[in-house]
CSV table of C-alpha atoms and ligand atoms in Angstrom, one decimal:
chain,number,residue,atom,x,y,z
M,1,MET,CA,9.6,13.8,-9.2
M,2,THR,CA,12.8,11.9,-8.5
M,3,SER,CA,16.1,13.7,-8.4
M,4,GLU,CA,17.3,11.4,-11.2
M,5,GLN,CA,15.1,13.2,-13.6
M,6,ASP,CA,17.0,16.4,-12.8
M,7,THR,CA,20.1,14.9,-14.3
M,8,ILE,CA,19.3,13.1,-17.5
M,9,GLU,CA,17.6,15.3,-20.0
M,10,GLN,CA,19.3,15.8,-23.3
M,11,PRO,CA,19.7,19.4,-24.5
M,12,GLY,CA,18.6,20.0,-28.1
M,13,ASP,CA,16.8,16.7,-28.3
M,14,ALA,CA,13.3,17.2,-29.9
M,15,ALA,CA,11.9,14.4,-27.7
M,16,THR,CA,12.5,16.5,-24.6
M,17,ALA,CA,10.2,19.3,-25.7
M,18,THR,CA,7.6,18.2,-23.1
M,19,THR,CA,10.1,18.9,-20.3
M,20,SER,CA,11.7,21.9,-21.8
M,21,THR,CA,10.8,24.1,-18.9
M,22,THR,CA,13.4,22.3,-16.9
M,23,THR,CA,16.4,23.8,-18.6
M,24,ASN,CA,17.8,25.0,-15.3
M,25,ARG,CA,18.4,21.4,-14.2
M,26,ARG,CA,19.6,19.7,-17.4
M,27,GLN,CA,22.8,17.8,-17.7
M,28,PRO,CA,23.8,16.6,-21.1
M,29,PHE,CA,24.2,12.9,-21.7
M,30,PRO,CA,27.9,12.0,-22.2
M,31,GLN,CA,28.9,10.4,-25.4
M,32,GLY,CA,29.5,7.0,-23.9
M,33,PHE,CA,25.8,6.9,-22.8
M,34,LEU,CA,24.6,7.9,-26.2
M,35,ASP,CA,26.8,5.3,-27.9
M,36,THR,CA,25.5,2.4,-25.8
M,37,ILE,CA,22.0,3.1,-24.7
M,38,SER,CA,20.2,1.7,-27.7
M,39,THR,CA,22.0,-1.6,-27.6
M,40,GLY,CA,22.1,-4.6,-25.3
M,41,TRP,CA,18.4,-5.0,-24.9
M,42,ALA,CA,16.7,-8.4,-25.3
M,43,GLU,CA,14.1,-8.9,-28.1
M,44,ARG,CA,10.6,-8.4,-26.8
M,45,PRO,CA,8.4,-11.4,-27.3
M,46,GLU,CA,5.4,-10.1,-29.1
M,47,SER,CA,2.8,-12.9,-28.6
M,48,LEU,CA,-0.6,-11.3,-29.4
M,49,PRO,CA,-3.3,-11.6,-26.8
M,50,ALA,CA,-6.8,-13.0,-27.5
M,51,PRO,CA,-9.5,-10.2,-27.6
M,52,ARG,CA,-10.6,-9.0,-24.2
M,53,ALA,CA,-14.1,-9.8,-23.1
M,54,GLN,CA,-15.4,-6.4,-23.8
M,55,ALA,CA,-14.2,-6.3,-27.5
M,56,GLU,CA,-17.4,-7.9,-29.0
M,57,TYR,CA,-19.6,-5.5,-27.0
M,58,ALA,CA,-17.5,-2.5,-28.1
M,59,ALA,CA,-17.8,-3.7,-31.7
M,60,ALA,CA,-21.6,-3.7,-31.4
M,61,ARG,CA,-21.6,-0.2,-30.0
M,62,ARG,CA,-19.4,1.0,-32.9
M,63,ALA,CA,-21.7,-0.6,-35.4
M,64,ALA,CA,-24.6,1.4,-33.9
M,65,VAL,CA,-22.6,4.6,-34.2
M,66,SER,CA,-21.7,3.8,-37.8
M,67,ALA,CA,-25.3,3.1,-38.7
M,68,ALA,CA,-26.4,6.5,-37.2
M,69,PHE,CA,-23.9,8.6,-39.1
M,70,PRO,CA,-23.6,7.3,-42.7
M,71,GLY,CA,-21.1,9.1,-44.8
M,72,LYS,CA,-19.7,11.1,-41.9
M,73,ARG,CA,-16.1,11.0,-40.6
M,74,LEU,CA,-16.3,10.7,-36.8
M,75,VAL,CA,-13.5,11.3,-34.3
M,76,ILE,CA,-13.8,10.2,-30.7
M,77,PRO,CA,-10.8,11.5,-28.7
M,78,ALA,CA,-9.5,9.8,-25.5
M,79,GLY,CA,-8.4,13.2,-24.2
M,80,SER,CA,-5.1,14.3,-23.0
M,81,LEU,CA,-3.2,14.5,-19.7
M,82,LYS,CA,-4.3,17.5,-17.7
M,83,GLN,CA,-1.8,19.6,-15.9
M,84,ARG,CA,-2.0,19.7,-12.1
M,85,SER,CA,0.9,22.0,-11.6
M,86,ASN,CA,4.1,22.7,-13.4
M,87,ASP,CA,5.3,19.3,-14.8
M,88,THR,CA,3.0,17.2,-12.7
M,89,ASP,CA,-0.3,15.9,-14.3
M,90,TYR,CA,-3.5,14.4,-12.9
M,91,PRO,CA,-3.7,10.7,-13.5
M,92,PHE,CA,-5.0,10.0,-17.0
M,93,ARG,CA,-8.6,8.9,-17.3
M,94,ALA,CA,-10.0,8.4,-20.8
M,95,HIS,CA,-13.1,10.1,-22.0
M,96,SER,CA,-16.1,7.8,-21.3
M,97,ALA,CA,-17.3,7.7,-24.9
M,98,PHE,CA,-13.9,6.6,-26.0
M,99,ALA,CA,-13.7,3.9,-23.4
M,100,HIS,CA,-17.2,2.7,-24.2
M,101,LEU,CA,-16.5,2.4,-27.9
M,102,THR,CA,-13.1,0.9,-27.7
M,103,GLY,CA,-13.2,-1.2,-24.5
M,104,TRP,CA,-9.8,0.5,-23.8
M,105,ALA,CA,-10.2,1.8,-20.2
M,106,ALA,CA,-7.7,2.1,-17.3
M,107,ASP,CA,-4.9,1.0,-19.6
M,108,SER,CA,-5.6,3.4,-22.5
M,109,GLU,CA,-3.1,5.9,-23.8
M,110,PRO,CA,-3.5,9.7,-23.6
M,111,ASP,CA,-4.1,11.5,-27.0
M,112,SER,CA,-5.5,8.4,-28.7
M,113,LEU,CA,-8.3,8.9,-31.3
M,114,LEU,CA,-11.0,6.5,-32.5
M,115,VAL,CA,-11.7,7.4,-36.1
M,116,PHE,CA,-14.7,6.3,-38.2
M,117,GLU,CA,-13.8,6.7,-41.9
M,118,PRO,CA,-16.8,6.5,-44.1
M,119,THR,CA,-16.9,3.8,-46.8
M,120,ALA,CA,-19.5,2.6,-49.3
M,121,GLY,CA,-20.8,0.0,-46.8
M,122,GLY,CA,-20.5,2.0,-43.5
M,123,HIS,CA,-17.2,2.9,-41.9
M,124,ASP,CA,-13.7,1.7,-41.5
M,125,VAL,CA,-12.7,2.2,-37.8
M,126,THR,CA,-9.1,2.8,-36.8
M,127,LEU,CA,-7.7,3.5,-33.3
M,128,TYR,CA,-4.8,5.9,-33.6
M,129,PHE,CA,-2.3,6.1,-30.7
M,130,ARG,CA,1.3,6.9,-30.0
M,131,GLU,CA,3.0,3.6,-30.2
M,132,ARG,CA,5.9,3.0,-28.0
M,133,ALA,CA,9.2,4.3,-29.3
M,134,ASP,CA,11.8,1.7,-30.1
M,135,ARG,CA,15.1,1.8,-28.5
M,136,THR,CA,17.0,3.4,-31.4
M,137,THR,CA,15.2,6.7,-30.6
M,138,SER,CA,16.0,8.9,-27.6
M,139,GLU,CA,12.3,9.1,-26.6
M,140,PHE,CA,12.4,6.0,-24.5
M,141,TYR,CA,15.1,7.3,-22.1
M,142,SER,CA,14.8,11.0,-22.4
M,143,ASP,CA,11.0,11.8,-22.4
M,144,ALA,CA,9.6,11.8,-18.9
M,145,THR,CA,6.0,12.1,-20.2
M,146,ILE,CA,6.0,9.2,-22.6
M,147,GLY,CA,9.4,7.4,-22.5
M,148,GLU,CA,9.4,3.9,-21.2
M,149,PHE,CA,12.4,4.5,-18.9
M,150,TRP,CA,10.0,6.9,-17.0
M,151,ILE,CA,6.5,5.6,-17.2
M,152,GLY,CA,7.0,1.9,-17.9
M,153,PRO,CA,6.1,-0.2,-20.9
M,154,ARG,CA,3.8,1.2,-23.5
M,155,PRO,CA,1.7,-0.7,-25.9
M,156,ALA,CA,2.5,-1.7,-29.5
M,157,LEU,CA,0.0,-1.3,-32.4
M,158,ALA,CA,-0.2,-5.0,-33.1
M,159,GLY,CA,-0.9,-5.9,-29.4
M,160,VAL,CA,-3.6,-3.3,-29.0
M,161,ALA,CA,-5.2,-4.4,-32.3
M,162,ALA,CA,-5.4,-8.0,-31.1
M,163,ASP,CA,-6.5,-7.1,-27.6
M,164,LEU,CA,-9.4,-4.8,-28.7
M,165,ALA,CA,-10.1,-6.4,-32.0
M,166,VAL,CA,-9.9,-3.1,-33.9
M,167,ALA,CA,-7.5,-1.8,-36.5
M,168,THR,CA,-4.7,0.4,-35.1
M,169,ALA,CA,-2.4,3.0,-36.6
M,170,HIS,CA,0.2,5.4,-35.3
M,171,LEU,CA,-1.0,8.8,-34.1
M,172,ASP,CA,1.4,10.5,-36.5
M,173,ASP,CA,-0.6,9.0,-39.4
M,174,PHE,CA,-3.8,10.7,-38.4
M,175,ALA,CA,-4.9,13.8,-40.4
M,176,ALA,CA,-7.9,15.8,-39.2
M,177,GLY,CA,-10.5,16.7,-41.8
M,178,GLU,CA,-12.5,19.9,-42.0
M,179,SER,CA,-15.9,18.1,-41.9
M,180,ASP,CA,-15.0,15.7,-39.1
M,181,LEU,CA,-17.6,15.3,-36.4
M,182,VAL,CA,-15.8,15.3,-33.1
M,183,VAL,CA,-17.2,14.1,-29.7
M,184,ASP,CA,-17.6,17.1,-27.4
M,185,GLU,CA,-17.5,19.4,-30.3
M,186,ASP,CA,-20.5,18.1,-32.3
M,187,ASP,CA,-23.8,18.1,-30.4
M,188,GLU,CA,-25.5,15.4,-32.4
M,189,LEU,CA,-22.6,12.9,-32.1
M,190,THR,CA,-22.1,13.7,-28.4
M,191,ARG,CA,-25.8,13.2,-27.7
M,192,PHE,CA,-25.9,9.9,-29.6
M,193,VAL,CA,-22.9,8.3,-27.8
M,194,SER,CA,-24.4,9.5,-24.5
M,195,GLU,CA,-27.9,8.0,-25.2
M,196,LEU,CA,-26.2,4.8,-26.5
M,197,ARG,CA,-25.3,4.1,-22.8
M,198,LEU,CA,-28.8,4.4,-21.4
M,199,VAL,CA,-29.3,0.7,-21.7
M,200,LYS,CA,-26.4,-1.5,-20.5
M,201,ASP,CA,-25.3,-4.7,-22.1
M,202,GLU,CA,-24.4,-7.8,-20.0
M,203,TYR,CA,-20.7,-7.0,-19.9
M,204,GLU,CA,-21.5,-3.6,-18.5
M,205,ILE,CA,-23.8,-5.1,-15.9
M,206,ALA,CA,-21.2,-7.6,-14.8
M,207,GLU,CA,-18.7,-4.7,-14.4
M,208,MET,CA,-21.1,-2.7,-12.4
M,209,ARG,CA,-21.7,-5.6,-10.1
M,210,ARG,CA,-17.9,-5.8,-9.7
M,211,ALA,CA,-17.7,-2.1,-8.9
M,212,VAL,CA,-20.4,-2.5,-6.2
M,213,GLU,CA,-18.6,-5.5,-4.7
M,214,ILE,CA,-15.4,-3.5,-4.4
M,215,THR,CA,-17.4,-0.6,-2.9
M,216,ALA,CA,-19.0,-2.9,-0.4
M,217,ASN,CA,-15.6,-4.1,0.8
M,218,GLY,CA,-14.6,-0.4,1.0
M,219,PHE,CA,-17.5,0.3,3.3
M,220,ASP,CA,-16.4,-2.6,5.5
M,221,ASP,CA,-12.9,-1.1,5.6
M,222,ILE,CA,-14.4,2.3,6.6
M,223,ILE,CA,-16.3,0.7,9.5
M,224,ARG,CA,-13.2,-1.1,10.7
M,225,ASP,CA,-11.3,2.2,10.6
M,226,LEU,CA,-14.0,4.3,12.4
M,227,PRO,CA,-12.2,4.1,15.8
M,228,ARG,CA,-9.1,5.5,14.2
M,229,ALA,CA,-11.2,8.2,12.5
M,230,VAL,CA,-12.7,9.2,15.9
M,231,ALA,CA,-9.2,9.5,17.4
M,232,HIS,CA,-7.9,11.8,14.6
M,233,PRO,CA,-8.7,15.5,14.4
M,234,ARG,CA,-9.4,15.1,10.7
M,235,GLY,CA,-11.3,11.8,11.0
M,236,GLU,CA,-13.2,12.4,7.7
M,237,ARG,CA,-9.8,12.1,5.9
M,238,ILE,CA,-9.2,8.7,7.6
M,239,VAL,CA,-12.5,7.6,6.2
M,240,GLU,CA,-11.7,8.9,2.7
M,241,GLY,CA,-8.3,7.2,2.9
M,242,ALA,CA,-9.7,3.8,3.9
M,243,PHE,CA,-12.0,3.8,0.9
M,244,HIS,CA,-9.3,5.1,-1.4
M,245,GLN,CA,-7.0,2.2,-0.4
M,246,ARG,CA,-9.7,-0.3,-1.4
M,247,ALA,CA,-10.7,1.5,-4.6
M,248,ARG,CA,-7.0,1.6,-5.7
M,249,SER,CA,-6.1,-1.9,-4.7
M,250,ASP,CA,-9.1,-3.6,-6.1
M,251,GLY,CA,-10.2,-1.2,-8.9
M,252,ASN,CA,-8.9,1.7,-10.9
M,253,TRP,CA,-9.9,4.6,-8.7
M,254,GLU,CA,-13.0,6.2,-7.1
M,255,GLY,CA,-15.6,7.0,-9.8
M,256,TYR,CA,-15.9,10.5,-8.1
M,257,ASP,CA,-14.5,12.2,-5.1
M,258,THR,CA,-15.6,10.5,-1.9
M,259,ILE,CA,-17.9,12.4,0.4
M,260,ALA,CA,-17.1,11.7,4.0
M,261,ALA,CA,-19.4,14.1,5.8
M,262,SER,CA,-19.7,13.8,9.6
M,263,GLY,CA,-22.1,15.6,11.8
M,264,PRO,CA,-23.5,18.8,10.2
M,265,HIS,CA,-21.3,18.4,7.2
M,266,ALA,CA,-23.7,15.6,6.1
M,267,CYS,CA,-26.1,18.5,5.1
M,268,TYR,CA,-23.7,19.7,2.5
M,269,LEU,CA,-24.6,17.5,-0.4
M,270,HIS,CA,-21.2,17.3,-2.1
M,271,TRP,CA,-18.9,17.7,1.0
M,272,THR,CA,-15.6,16.5,-0.4
M,273,ARG,CA,-13.3,18.7,1.7
M,274,ASN,CA,-13.4,15.9,4.3
M,275,ASP,CA,-11.3,17.7,6.8
M,276,GLY,CA,-13.7,17.5,9.8
M,277,ALA,CA,-13.7,15.5,13.0
M,278,VAL,CA,-15.7,12.3,13.4
M,279,LEU,CA,-17.5,12.5,16.7
M,280,PRO,CA,-19.3,9.8,18.7
M,281,GLY,CA,-23.0,10.6,18.9
M,282,ASP,CA,-23.0,12.1,15.3
M,283,LEU,CA,-23.9,10.4,12.1
M,284,ILE,CA,-21.4,10.2,9.3
M,285,LEU,CA,-22.7,10.2,5.7
M,286,ILE,CA,-20.4,8.4,3.3
M,287,ASP,CA,-21.0,8.7,-0.5
M,288,ALA,CA,-18.4,6.6,-2.3
M,289,GLY,CA,-18.0,4.5,-5.3
M,290,ALA,CA,-15.2,2.4,-6.6
M,291,GLU,CA,-14.5,2.5,-10.4
M,292,ALA,CA,-13.4,-0.9,-11.8
M,293,ASP,CA,-10.6,-1.2,-14.3
M,294,SER,CA,-13.2,-1.1,-17.0
M,295,LEU,CA,-14.1,2.4,-15.6
M,296,TYR,CA,-17.6,1.4,-14.6
M,297,THR,CA,-18.4,2.8,-11.2
M,298,ALA,CA,-20.6,2.2,-8.3
M,299,ASP,CA,-22.3,5.1,-6.4
M,300,ILE,CA,-23.3,4.1,-2.9
M,301,THR,CA,-24.3,6.2,0.2
M,302,ARG,CA,-24.6,4.9,3.7
M,303,THR,CA,-25.2,7.0,6.8
M,304,LEU,CA,-23.7,5.5,9.9
M,305,PRO,CA,-24.0,6.2,13.6
M,306,VAL,CA,-20.4,6.8,14.6
M,307,ASN,CA,-20.9,5.1,18.0
M,308,GLY,CA,-22.7,2.2,16.5
M,309,THR,CA,-26.3,3.1,17.6
M,310,PHE,CA,-28.8,5.6,16.3
M,311,SER,CA,-30.4,8.0,18.7
M,312,ASP,CA,-34.2,8.2,18.7
M,313,VAL,CA,-34.3,11.3,16.5
M,314,GLN,CA,-31.6,10.0,14.2
M,315,ARG,CA,-33.5,6.8,13.8
M,316,ARG,CA,-36.8,8.6,13.0
M,317,ILE,CA,-35.1,10.6,10.3
M,318,TYR,CA,-33.1,7.6,9.0
M,319,ASP,CA,-36.2,5.3,8.8
M,320,THR,CA,-38.1,7.9,6.9
M,321,VAL,CA,-35.3,8.0,4.3
M,322,VAL,CA,-35.5,4.2,4.0
M,323,GLU,CA,-39.3,4.6,3.5
M,324,ALA,CA,-38.7,7.1,0.7
M,325,ALA,CA,-36.1,4.8,-0.9
M,326,ASP,CA,-38.5,1.8,-0.7
M,327,ALA,CA,-41.3,3.9,-2.3
M,328,ALA,CA,-38.9,4.9,-5.1
M,329,PHE,CA,-37.7,1.3,-5.6
M,330,ALA,CA,-41.4,0.1,-5.9
M,331,ALA,CA,-42.0,2.8,-8.6
M,332,ALA,CA,-39.0,1.8,-10.6
M,333,GLN,CA,-40.8,-0.5,-13.1
M,334,VAL,CA,-40.4,-1.1,-16.8
M,335,GLY,CA,-42.5,1.4,-18.8
M,336,VAL,CA,-42.9,3.9,-16.0
M,337,PRO,CA,-41.5,7.5,-16.6
M,338,PHE,CA,-38.1,7.8,-14.9
M,339,ARG,CA,-39.2,11.0,-13.2
M,340,GLU,CA,-41.9,9.1,-11.3
M,341,VAL,CA,-39.1,7.4,-9.2
M,342,HIS,CA,-38.3,10.8,-7.8
M,343,GLY,CA,-42.0,11.6,-7.4
M,344,ALA,CA,-42.5,8.5,-5.3
M,345,ALA,CA,-39.6,9.4,-2.9
M,346,MET,CA,-40.7,13.0,-2.6
M,347,ASP,CA,-44.2,12.0,-1.8
M,348,VAL,CA,-42.9,10.3,1.4
M,349,ILE,CA,-40.6,13.2,2.2
M,350,ALA,CA,-43.5,15.7,1.9
M,351,ARG,CA,-45.9,13.6,4.0
M,352,ARG,CA,-43.4,12.9,6.8
M,353,THR,CA,-42.1,16.5,7.1
M,354,ALA,CA,-45.7,17.7,7.1
M,355,GLU,CA,-46.5,15.2,9.8
M,356,TRP,CA,-43.6,16.4,11.9
M,357,GLY,CA,-44.9,20.0,11.7
M,358,LEU,CA,-42.0,21.3,9.6
M,359,LEU,CA,-44.0,22.6,6.6
M,360,PRO,CA,-46.0,25.8,6.6
M,361,VAL,CA,-48.5,24.0,4.3
M,362,SER,CA,-50.1,20.6,4.1
M,363,ALA,CA,-48.3,17.7,2.3
M,364,GLU,CA,-50.8,18.0,-0.6
M,365,GLU,CA,-50.1,21.7,-1.0
M,366,ALA,CA,-46.3,21.1,-0.8
M,367,LEU,CA,-46.7,18.5,-3.5
M,368,ASP,CA,-48.4,20.9,-5.9
M,369,ALA,CA,-46.1,21.1,-8.9
M,370,ASP,CA,-46.5,24.8,-9.4
M,371,LYS,CA,-47.2,26.3,-6.0
M,372,GLY,CA,-45.6,23.8,-3.6
M,373,GLY,CA,-42.1,22.5,-3.0
M,374,GLN,CA,-41.8,23.6,0.6
M,375,HIS,CA,-40.5,20.1,1.6
M,376,ARG,CA,-37.7,20.4,-1.0
M,377,ARG,CA,-35.9,22.6,1.5
M,378,TYR,CA,-34.9,19.4,3.2
M,379,MET,CA,-34.0,17.5,0.1
M,380,VAL,CA,-33.0,19.8,-2.8
M,381,HIS,CA,-31.4,17.1,-5.0
M,382,GLY,CA,-33.0,14.6,-7.4
M,383,THR,CA,-33.6,11.0,-6.3
M,384,SER,CA,-32.0,9.2,-9.2
M,385,HIS,CA,-29.5,9.5,-12.0
M,386,HIS,CA,-28.2,7.0,-14.5
M,387,LEU,CA,-25.0,5.3,-13.6
M,388,GLY,CA,-22.3,3.5,-15.6
M,389,ILE,CA,-19.0,4.5,-17.0
M,390,ASP,CA,-19.7,7.9,-15.5
M,391,VAL,CA,-21.2,8.5,-12.1
M,392,HIS,CA,-23.7,10.8,-13.7
M,393,ASP,CA,-24.0,8.7,-16.8
M,394,CYS,CA,-25.7,9.7,-20.1
M,395,ALA,CA,-25.3,13.3,-19.1
M,396,GLN,CA,-25.8,14.6,-22.7
M,397,ALA,CA,-28.9,12.5,-23.4
M,398,ARG,CA,-32.0,14.5,-24.3
M,399,ARG,CA,-34.5,15.1,-21.5
M,400,GLU,CA,-37.2,13.1,-23.3
M,401,MET,CA,-34.8,10.1,-23.2
M,402,TYR,CA,-33.7,10.7,-19.6
M,403,TYR,CA,-35.9,12.5,-17.0
M,404,ASP,CA,-39.0,12.2,-19.2
M,405,GLY,CA,-38.0,8.9,-20.7
M,406,LEU,CA,-39.5,5.5,-19.9
M,407,ILE,CA,-37.7,2.9,-17.7
M,408,GLU,CA,-36.3,0.0,-19.8
M,409,PRO,CA,-34.7,-3.3,-18.9
M,410,GLY,CA,-30.9,-2.9,-18.8
M,411,MET,CA,-31.0,0.6,-17.3
M,412,VAL,CA,-28.9,1.1,-14.2
M,413,PHE,CA,-29.6,4.1,-12.0
M,414,THR,CA,-29.3,5.2,-8.4
M,415,ILE,CA,-32.1,5.7,-5.8
M,416,GLU,CA,-30.8,8.1,-3.3
M,417,PRO,CA,-33.3,10.1,-1.2
M,418,GLY,CA,-32.1,12.0,1.8
M,419,LEU,CA,-33.2,14.4,4.5
M,420,TYR,CA,-30.9,17.3,5.5
M,421,PHE,CA,-31.5,19.6,8.4
M,422,GLN,CA,-28.9,22.3,8.4
M,423,ILE,CA,-27.3,23.3,11.7
M,424,ASP,CA,-28.9,26.8,11.5
M,425,ASP,CA,-32.3,25.9,10.1
M,426,LEU,CA,-34.8,27.7,12.3
M,427,THR,CA,-37.8,25.9,10.7
M,428,VAL,CA,-37.0,22.6,12.4
M,429,PRO,CA,-36.8,21.6,16.1
M,430,GLU,CA,-33.4,22.0,17.6
M,431,GLU,CA,-32.9,18.2,18.0
M,432,TYR,CA,-33.1,17.8,14.1
M,433,ARG,CA,-30.5,20.5,13.4
M,434,GLY,CA,-27.2,19.2,12.1
M,435,ILE,CA,-28.5,15.8,11.0
M,436,GLY,CA,-28.2,14.7,7.4
M,437,VAL,CA,-29.1,11.3,6.1
M,438,ARG,CA,-28.8,9.9,2.6
M,439,ILE,CA,-29.2,6.3,1.5
M,440,GLU,CA,-28.1,5.4,-2.0
M,441,ASP,CA,-28.4,2.2,-3.9
M,442,ASP,CA,-27.6,1.1,-7.4
M,443,ILE,CA,-30.6,-0.3,-9.2
M,444,LEU,CA,-30.6,-2.6,-12.3
M,445,ILE,CA,-33.9,-2.8,-14.2
M,446,THR,CA,-34.8,-6.2,-15.5
M,447,ALA,CA,-37.9,-7.5,-17.4
M,448,ASP,CA,-38.9,-9.0,-14.0
M,449,GLY,CA,-38.6,-5.7,-12.1
M,450,PRO,CA,-35.9,-3.7,-10.3
M,451,VAL,CA,-32.9,-5.5,-8.8
M,452,ASN,CA,-30.9,-3.7,-6.1
M,453,LEU,CA,-27.3,-4.4,-7.0
M,454,SER,CA,-26.2,-3.0,-3.6
M,455,ALA,CA,-28.6,-5.0,-1.6
M,456,GLY,CA,-25.7,-6.8,0.1
M,457,ILE,CA,-24.7,-3.6,1.8
M,458,PRO,CA,-26.7,-3.3,5.1
M,459,ARG,CA,-29.4,-0.6,4.7
M,460,THR,CA,-32.1,-0.4,7.4
M,461,SER,CA,-31.3,1.2,10.7
M,462,ALA,CA,-31.3,-2.2,12.5
M,463,GLU,CA,-29.1,-3.8,9.8
M,464,VAL,CA,-26.6,-0.9,9.9
M,465,GLU,CA,-26.2,-1.2,13.7
M,466,ALA,CA,-25.7,-5.0,13.4
M,467,TRP,CA,-23.2,-4.4,10.6
M,468,ILE,CA,-21.1,-2.0,12.6
M,469,ALA,CA,-21.1,-4.4,15.6
M,470,ARG,CA,-20.1,-7.3,13.4
M,471,VAL,CA,-17.3,-5.6,11.5
M,472,GLN,CA,-15.9,-3.8,14.6
M,473,GLY,CA,-16.3,-7.0,16.7
M,474,SER,CA,-14.3,-9.1,14.2
M,475,ALA,CA,-11.6,-6.5,13.9
M,476,SER,CA,-10.7,-6.5,17.6
D,501,LIG,N1,-22.6,10.5,-5.6
D,501,LIG,C1,-22.7,11.9,-5.8
D,501,LIG,C2,-23.9,12.2,-6.7
D,501,LIG,O1,-24.6,11.4,-7.1
D,501,LIG,O2,-24.0,13.4,-7.0
D,502,MN,MN1,-25.4,9.4,-6.8
């Protein structure tokens, strides 16, 4: 916080309630300020924007929700700011169902509500939010949480109505009802809006392509910065930071915390501490995805040899993970149960780890659904999850629609097999210990088969080596 904030809060002003813990650093506004602050401002030109591209898609999604809940009043909250500490909050990120049904994404307002009011023919839908205060109120200069002096221009009701092609009203005019169904409070509504995202429309697919493109550029940035990472005692943070810069400059944020896991850290599936060194001779596993301004995210993993070349054992493990990913990709066909994608990858993992003598049983025994699973020690996670406005999209969908559901055109999901040999795993030869590999791509299902949206990011061991040589060569 700036020191200016310490000096301009107004005692006794209702609009300062959100900062009322700071009574020890308030200084009253002198009368001259109060007499003049609301005057001398130019008129704001209020030309209304044309509806944004997503508006028609969001309208179709709202129509589906309305048809599924006749006669019910529905409330989809955007969510509120979350406190990080004292009077600092985390950056606001709207609830995914709210963003999906409004098209209001990185630019949405905390505490907004999308409300479906039942009518004879369906629902009237209204977006309630706190409109910006005009300059005759004290809010705009004295409220550090919502005042424009502090956080910049806020939207007006008419502008948002035109932009999103939805009716708007001030948040103060919303009254909760006893029988409201509220997302995240009502199971049926929460499930419905989650399952509504299982199949993406063309707007969503274009946004996911954009998220993958930003992410691809972020991986190039990481490779360019690898020498700096090697030179720094917390090189994993350099890697995280390189990606963050790209995600923030070209998108909204990362869709999830970046995993920058070098050496044995690669065996920790969600290593986000990222405080380790990046050492030549090791592999570094980077699992990162940029979130576009629409909030759609990519989710890509690449595992890179820090010095640019895989050792024999690293290459053997890496090429097996590619083989598992290729098998999963081949299985990802329209009409096939989603779970079979995982099955295809695990088949390769079981056969190879048995071949290397790592399993106490045969591959066939390991693959027995009830009595096997010995190979899962080296890959405990699933191979695929739906991807979209959330990294683990459609999380409240029923199992029969998700894991046991059939693959359909328009679905987008990851394929991300891995092999992880912990540093202290006595079941594997010493040369395997401390090596972790994951390769993750984002797959769009079309009527003609699966399309790898991240195919432009080098993937095989030979491609990865050439990629590092190319990017680092052009950087010097
Ligand atoms: N990218 C992290 C995960 O899929 O869990
Ligand atoms: Mn993933």
